[in-house]
Amino acid sequence: MKKTSRRIAVVAGAAAAAFGLTVGPASAVPSTVWTVTPSPASFTATNSGNIVLTATIPMTCTTSGASGTLQSATGNPATVANINAINFGTSASPCTSVLGNVTTVSVTPWTVVAQDYTASTGVTRGYVGNVTANVTAGACKFTVTGKASATYTNSTGILAVNSVAGDLAVSASPAPVNCGTVVTTATRPTFRGNYAVKVAGTSTIPRIVGSNP
């Protein structure tokens, strides 16, 4: 009787497992249609809080801004915006570091690329791509390239850049100059900070919505 009970339990367990595999929840399907409102449109972005580029040492900017164009797109990943200009600091409010004031000259266009959308929160995940920036901190000069992980939230219009180590790199051509061992080609910079995005000349917050056809 005990053997029969065990057999029944094993069979029932196997059946339940098979049923679970059959009816379990399907994985989310990545969005392939990205609807940007308004589109096409120009945008401006202003930092909300400090912007920090760290390449061994932190370089902090209290002022930063960007401008470019927004557009709906298809595919995954998909480019939903082009950053045609971005500045870090001003002559009156320069970026700073322990090496001295920091000057960053961006080589644009950069891109805003969408990869994932959560409808319940209105958050798009992706990255700022095609990043190239020539950085001078004191006598140290180096070039940063790569991408920076980011999210965009429809309710607030905040593009939150929060790169992780490995997103960005220090270029070997041109190689760092006068940086010693502080910044080398082995350095993995990070770029972090929030930007408030508006449709150019208005107070309108753009929306990005991902869906599937």
mmCIF file of C-alpha atoms in Angstrom:
data_model
loop_
_atom_site.group_PDB
_atom_site.id
_atom_site.type_symbol
_atom_site.label_atom_id
_atom_site.label_comp_id
_atom_site.label_asym_id
_atom_site.label_seq_id
_atom_site.Cartn_x
_atom_site.Cartn_y
_atom_site.Cartn_z
ATOM 1 C CA MET A 1 0.000 0.000 0.000
ATOM 2 C CA LYS A 2 2.886 2.323 0.863
ATOM 3 C CA LYS A 3 4.581 1.569 -2.469
ATOM 4 C CA THR A 4 1.353 2.311 -4.316
ATOM 5 C CA SER A 5 0.963 5.628 -2.475
ATOM 6 C CA ARG A 6 4.517 6.605 -3.293
ATOM 7 C CA ARG A 7 3.987 5.771 -6.972
ATOM 8 C CA ILE A 8 0.820 7.848 -7.050
ATOM 9 C CA ALA A 9 2.656 10.768 -5.418
ATOM 10 C CA VAL A 10 5.494 10.552 -7.929
ATOM 11 C CA VAL A 11 3.102 10.390 -10.879
ATOM 12 C CA ALA A 12 1.029 13.252 -9.515
ATOM 13 C CA GLY A 13 4.156 15.330 -8.932
ATOM 14 C CA ALA A 14 5.382 14.696 -12.470
ATOM 15 C CA ALA A 15 1.997 15.607 -13.889
ATOM 16 C CA ALA A 16 1.894 18.799 -11.852
ATOM 17 C CA ALA A 17 5.383 19.724 -13.038
ATOM 18 C CA ALA A 18 4.446 19.074 -16.651
ATOM 19 C CA PHE A 19 1.258 21.097 -16.231
ATOM 20 C CA GLY A 20 3.264 23.915 -14.661
ATOM 21 C CA LEU A 21 5.637 24.019 -17.601
ATOM 22 C CA THR A 22 2.673 24.133 -19.945
ATOM 23 C CA VAL A 23 0.656 26.891 -18.299
ATOM 24 C CA GLY A 24 3.375 28.913 -16.527
ATOM 25 C CA PRO A 25 3.500 32.629 -17.280
ATOM 26 C CA ALA A 26 5.218 33.544 -20.536
ATOM 27 C CA SER A 27 8.214 35.864 -20.400
ATOM 28 C CA ALA A 28 7.575 39.475 -21.307
ATOM 29 C CA VAL A 29 7.915 40.284 -24.985
ATOM 30 C CA PRO A 30 10.298 43.183 -25.645
ATOM 31 C CA SER A 31 8.722 46.273 -27.181
ATOM 32 C CA THR A 32 9.365 46.811 -30.873
ATOM 33 C CA VAL A 33 7.193 49.904 -31.445
ATOM 34 C CA TRP A 34 8.240 53.085 -29.630
ATOM 35 C CA THR A 35 5.725 55.936 -29.688
ATOM 36 C CA VAL A 36 7.210 59.281 -28.706
ATOM 37 C CA THR A 37 4.811 62.155 -28.046
ATOM 38 C CA PRO A 38 5.221 64.678 -29.592
ATOM 39 C CA SER A 39 7.159 63.344 -32.557
ATOM 40 C CA PRO A 40 9.143 64.571 -34.277
ATOM 41 C CA ALA A 41 10.063 67.366 -31.907
ATOM 42 C CA SER A 42 13.018 69.260 -30.494
ATOM 43 C CA PHE A 43 13.874 68.976 -26.807
ATOM 44 C CA THR A 44 16.001 70.648 -24.174
ATOM 45 C CA ALA A 45 17.343 69.020 -21.010
ATOM 46 C CA THR A 46 18.702 70.626 -17.842
ATOM 47 C CA ASN A 47 20.479 68.896 -15.003
ATOM 48 C CA SER A 48 18.509 68.215 -11.839
ATOM 49 C CA GLY A 49 21.207 67.936 -9.192
ATOM 50 C CA ASN A 50 24.899 67.391 -9.787
ATOM 51 C CA ILE A 51 26.301 65.500 -12.764
ATOM 52 C CA VAL A 52 29.297 63.334 -11.850
ATOM 53 C CA LEU A 53 31.836 61.752 -14.179
ATOM 54 C CA THR A 54 34.185 59.475 -12.274
ATOM 55 C CA ALA A 55 37.432 58.257 -13.802
ATOM 56 C CA THR A 56 39.251 57.092 -10.671
ATOM 57 C CA ILE A 57 38.487 60.537 -9.224
ATOM 58 C CA PRO A 58 35.049 62.229 -9.270
ATOM 59 C CA MET A 59 34.551 65.255 -11.515
ATOM 60 C CA THR A 60 31.451 67.159 -10.498
ATOM 61 C CA CYS A 61 29.351 69.546 -12.586
ATOM 62 C CA THR A 62 26.670 71.711 -10.999
ATOM 63 C CA THR A 63 25.513 72.904 -14.434
ATOM 64 C CA SER A 64 24.838 70.803 -17.518
ATOM 65 C CA GLY A 65 22.406 70.954 -20.403
ATOM 66 C CA ALA A 66 21.550 69.238 -23.657
ATOM 67 C CA SER A 67 19.372 69.648 -26.733
ATOM 68 C CA GLY A 68 18.351 67.538 -29.672
ATOM 69 C CA THR A 69 15.462 65.834 -31.402
ATOM 70 C CA LEU A 70 12.843 63.252 -30.436
ATOM 71 C CA GLN A 71 11.286 60.719 -32.762
ATOM 72 C CA SER A 72 9.116 57.604 -32.710
ATOM 73 C CA ALA A 73 10.955 54.449 -33.764
ATOM 74 C CA THR A 74 10.647 50.718 -34.389
ATOM 75 C CA GLY A 75 12.901 47.845 -33.453
ATOM 76 C CA ASN A 76 14.727 46.802 -30.317
ATOM 77 C CA PRO A 77 16.987 48.489 -29.425
ATOM 78 C CA ALA A 78 15.631 51.668 -31.009
ATOM 79 C CA THR A 79 16.922 55.247 -31.096
ATOM 80 C CA VAL A 80 14.167 57.533 -29.743
ATOM 81 C CA ALA A 81 16.252 60.710 -29.479
ATOM 82 C CA ASN A 82 19.401 62.297 -30.805
ATOM 83 C CA ILE A 83 21.453 64.522 -28.512
ATOM 84 C CA ASN A 84 22.913 67.094 -30.875
ATOM 85 C CA ALA A 85 24.580 69.230 -28.205
ATOM 86 C CA ILE A 86 25.525 68.641 -24.572
ATOM 87 C CA ASN A 87 27.620 70.802 -22.281
ATOM 88 C CA PHE A 88 29.158 70.270 -18.875
ATOM 89 C CA GLY A 89 29.806 73.357 -16.744
ATOM 90 C CA THR A 90 30.196 76.980 -17.804
ATOM 91 C CA SER A 91 32.955 79.558 -17.500
ATOM 92 C CA ALA A 92 31.124 80.977 -14.497
ATOM 93 C CA SER A 93 30.397 77.572 -12.963
ATOM 94 C CA PRO A 94 33.025 75.083 -14.130
ATOM 95 C CA CYS A 95 33.088 71.393 -13.317
ATOM 96 C CA THR A 96 35.603 70.603 -10.594
ATOM 97 C CA SER A 97 37.906 67.828 -9.387
ATOM 98 C CA VAL A 98 40.881 67.383 -7.090
ATOM 99 C CA LEU A 99 43.088 67.820 -10.167
ATOM 100 C CA GLY A 100 41.577 71.242 -10.850
ATOM 101 C CA ASN A 101 38.735 72.580 -12.979
ATOM 102 C CA VAL A 102 37.363 70.201 -15.578
ATOM 103 C CA THR A 103 36.569 70.998 -19.206
ATOM 104 C CA THR A 104 34.553 68.490 -21.212
ATOM 105 C CA VAL A 105 34.089 68.859 -24.967
ATOM 106 C CA SER A 106 31.445 66.452 -26.270
ATOM 107 C CA VAL A 107 31.621 65.007 -29.772
ATOM 108 C CA THR A 108 27.987 64.680 -30.859
ATOM 109 C CA PRO A 109 25.499 63.405 -31.839
ATOM 110 C CA TRP A 110 24.877 61.087 -28.921
ATOM 111 C CA THR A 111 21.760 58.914 -28.915
ATOM 112 C CA VAL A 112 19.033 57.876 -26.481
ATOM 113 C CA VAL A 113 18.287 54.208 -27.078
ATOM 114 C CA ALA A 114 15.200 52.364 -25.757
ATOM 115 C CA GLN A 115 15.305 48.670 -24.874
ATOM 116 C CA ASP A 116 12.560 47.946 -22.328
ATOM 117 C CA TYR A 117 9.282 49.573 -21.245
ATOM 118 C CA THR A 118 7.221 49.010 -18.086
ATOM 119 C CA ALA A 119 3.657 50.198 -18.678
ATOM 120 C CA SER A 120 2.701 50.217 -14.960
ATOM 121 C CA THR A 121 5.400 52.773 -14.145
ATOM 122 C CA GLY A 122 5.846 54.495 -17.505
ATOM 123 C CA VAL A 123 9.583 53.854 -17.332
ATOM 124 C CA THR A 124 11.742 53.142 -20.357
ATOM 125 C CA ARG A 125 15.106 51.492 -19.812
ATOM 126 C CA GLY A 126 17.991 51.776 -22.224
ATOM 127 C CA TYR A 127 21.121 53.832 -22.565
ATOM 128 C CA VAL A 128 22.729 57.007 -23.842
ATOM 129 C CA GLY A 129 24.845 55.798 -26.739
ATOM 130 C CA ASN A 130 27.564 56.949 -29.105
ATOM 131 C CA VAL A 131 29.234 58.803 -26.228
ATOM 132 C CA THR A 132 32.514 60.541 -27.032
ATOM 133 C CA ALA A 133 33.885 63.285 -24.801
ATOM 134 C CA ASN A 134 37.299 64.904 -24.523
ATOM 135 C CA VAL A 135 38.023 65.635 -20.862
ATOM 136 C CA THR A 136 40.658 67.931 -19.367
ATOM 137 C CA ALA A 137 41.116 67.886 -15.590
ATOM 138 C CA GLY A 138 43.990 70.139 -14.609
ATOM 139 C CA ALA A 139 46.898 68.995 -16.823
ATOM 140 C CA CYS A 140 45.377 65.537 -17.368
ATOM 141 C CA LYS A 141 43.671 64.988 -20.735
ATOM 142 C CA PHE A 142 41.767 61.900 -21.857
ATOM 143 C CA THR A 143 38.873 60.795 -24.075
ATOM 144 C CA VAL A 144 35.851 58.836 -22.860
ATOM 145 C CA THR A 145 33.861 56.648 -25.262
ATOM 146 C CA GLY A 146 31.019 54.131 -25.072
ATOM 147 C CA LYS A 147 27.525 54.298 -23.609
ATOM 148 C CA ALA A 148 25.813 55.041 -20.287
ATOM 149 C CA SER A 149 22.885 53.043 -18.908
ATOM 150 C CA ALA A 150 19.804 55.194 -18.326
ATOM 151 C CA THR A 151 16.069 55.291 -17.651
ATOM 152 C CA TYR A 152 13.371 57.756 -18.706
ATOM 153 C CA THR A 153 10.222 58.302 -16.614
ATOM 154 C CA ASN A 154 7.131 59.708 -18.352
ATOM 155 C CA SER A 155 5.538 61.178 -15.227
ATOM 156 C CA THR A 156 8.543 63.321 -14.327
ATOM 157 C CA GLY A 157 10.403 63.770 -17.615
ATOM 158 C CA ILE A 158 13.623 62.717 -15.891
ATOM 159 C CA LEU A 159 16.330 61.046 -17.930
ATOM 160 C CA ALA A 160 18.368 59.349 -15.207
ATOM 161 C CA VAL A 161 21.851 58.452 -16.397
ATOM 162 C CA ASN A 162 23.426 55.817 -14.174
ATOM 163 C CA SER A 163 26.215 54.062 -16.004
ATOM 164 C CA VAL A 164 27.928 51.001 -14.613
ATOM 165 C CA ALA A 165 31.597 50.068 -14.808
ATOM 166 C CA GLY A 166 32.236 48.716 -18.286
ATOM 167 C CA ASP A 167 29.713 50.948 -20.090
ATOM 168 C CA LEU A 168 32.392 53.558 -20.758
ATOM 169 C CA ALA A 169 36.099 53.323 -21.505
ATOM 170 C CA VAL A 170 39.136 55.583 -21.726
ATOM 171 C CA SER A 171 40.337 55.714 -25.314
ATOM 172 C CA ALA A 172 43.760 54.423 -26.306
ATOM 173 C CA SER A 173 43.754 56.626 -29.410
ATOM 174 C CA PRO A 174 44.241 59.344 -28.390
ATOM 175 C CA ALA A 175 45.807 57.994 -25.206
ATOM 176 C CA PRO A 176 45.638 59.854 -21.892
ATOM 177 C CA VAL A 177 48.166 62.681 -21.520
ATOM 178 C CA ASN A 178 49.713 63.907 -18.232
ATOM 179 C CA CYS A 179 47.445 61.630 -16.220
ATOM 180 C CA GLY A 180 50.070 59.292 -14.740
ATOM 181 C CA THR A 181 48.423 56.292 -13.092
ATOM 182 C CA VAL A 182 45.287 58.241 -12.138
ATOM 183 C CA VAL A 183 43.578 57.802 -15.525
ATOM 184 C CA THR A 184 44.767 55.051 -17.873
ATOM 185 C CA THR A 185 43.238 52.974 -20.661
ATOM 186 C CA ALA A 186 42.363 50.427 -17.967
ATOM 187 C CA THR A 187 40.167 52.997 -16.187
ATOM 188 C CA ARG A 188 36.433 52.348 -16.454
ATOM 189 C CA PRO A 189 34.648 55.707 -16.056
ATOM 190 C CA THR A 190 31.095 56.156 -14.826
ATOM 191 C CA PHE A 191 28.651 58.936 -15.744
ATOM 192 C CA ARG A 192 25.752 59.649 -13.402
ATOM 193 C CA GLY A 193 23.126 62.343 -13.019
ATOM 194 C CA ASN A 194 19.549 63.356 -13.786
ATOM 195 C CA TYR A 195 18.278 65.570 -16.600
ATOM 196 C CA ALA A 196 14.816 67.158 -16.749
ATOM 197 C CA VAL A 197 13.586 66.923 -20.351
ATOM 198 C CA LYS A 198 11.076 69.314 -21.950
ATOM 199 C CA VAL A 199 9.812 69.923 -25.457
ATOM 200 C CA ALA A 200 11.868 72.895 -26.655
ATOM 201 C CA GLY A 201 10.322 76.264 -25.820
ATOM 202 C CA THR A 202 7.521 74.729 -23.711
ATOM 203 C CA SER A 203 6.880 73.167 -20.313
ATOM 204 C CA THR A 204 5.613 69.952 -21.951
ATOM 205 C CA ILE A 205 7.161 66.696 -20.799
ATOM 206 C CA PRO A 206 7.667 64.228 -23.672
ATOM 207 C CA ARG A 207 6.333 60.670 -23.369
ATOM 208 C CA ILE A 208 7.894 57.423 -24.550
ATOM 209 C CA VAL A 209 5.669 54.339 -24.767
ATOM 210 C CA GLY A 210 6.825 50.907 -25.871
ATOM 211 C CA SER A 211 4.448 48.337 -27.347
ATOM 212 C CA ASN A 212 4.172 45.394 -29.705
ATOM 213 C CA PRO A 213 2.215 45.325 -32.990
#
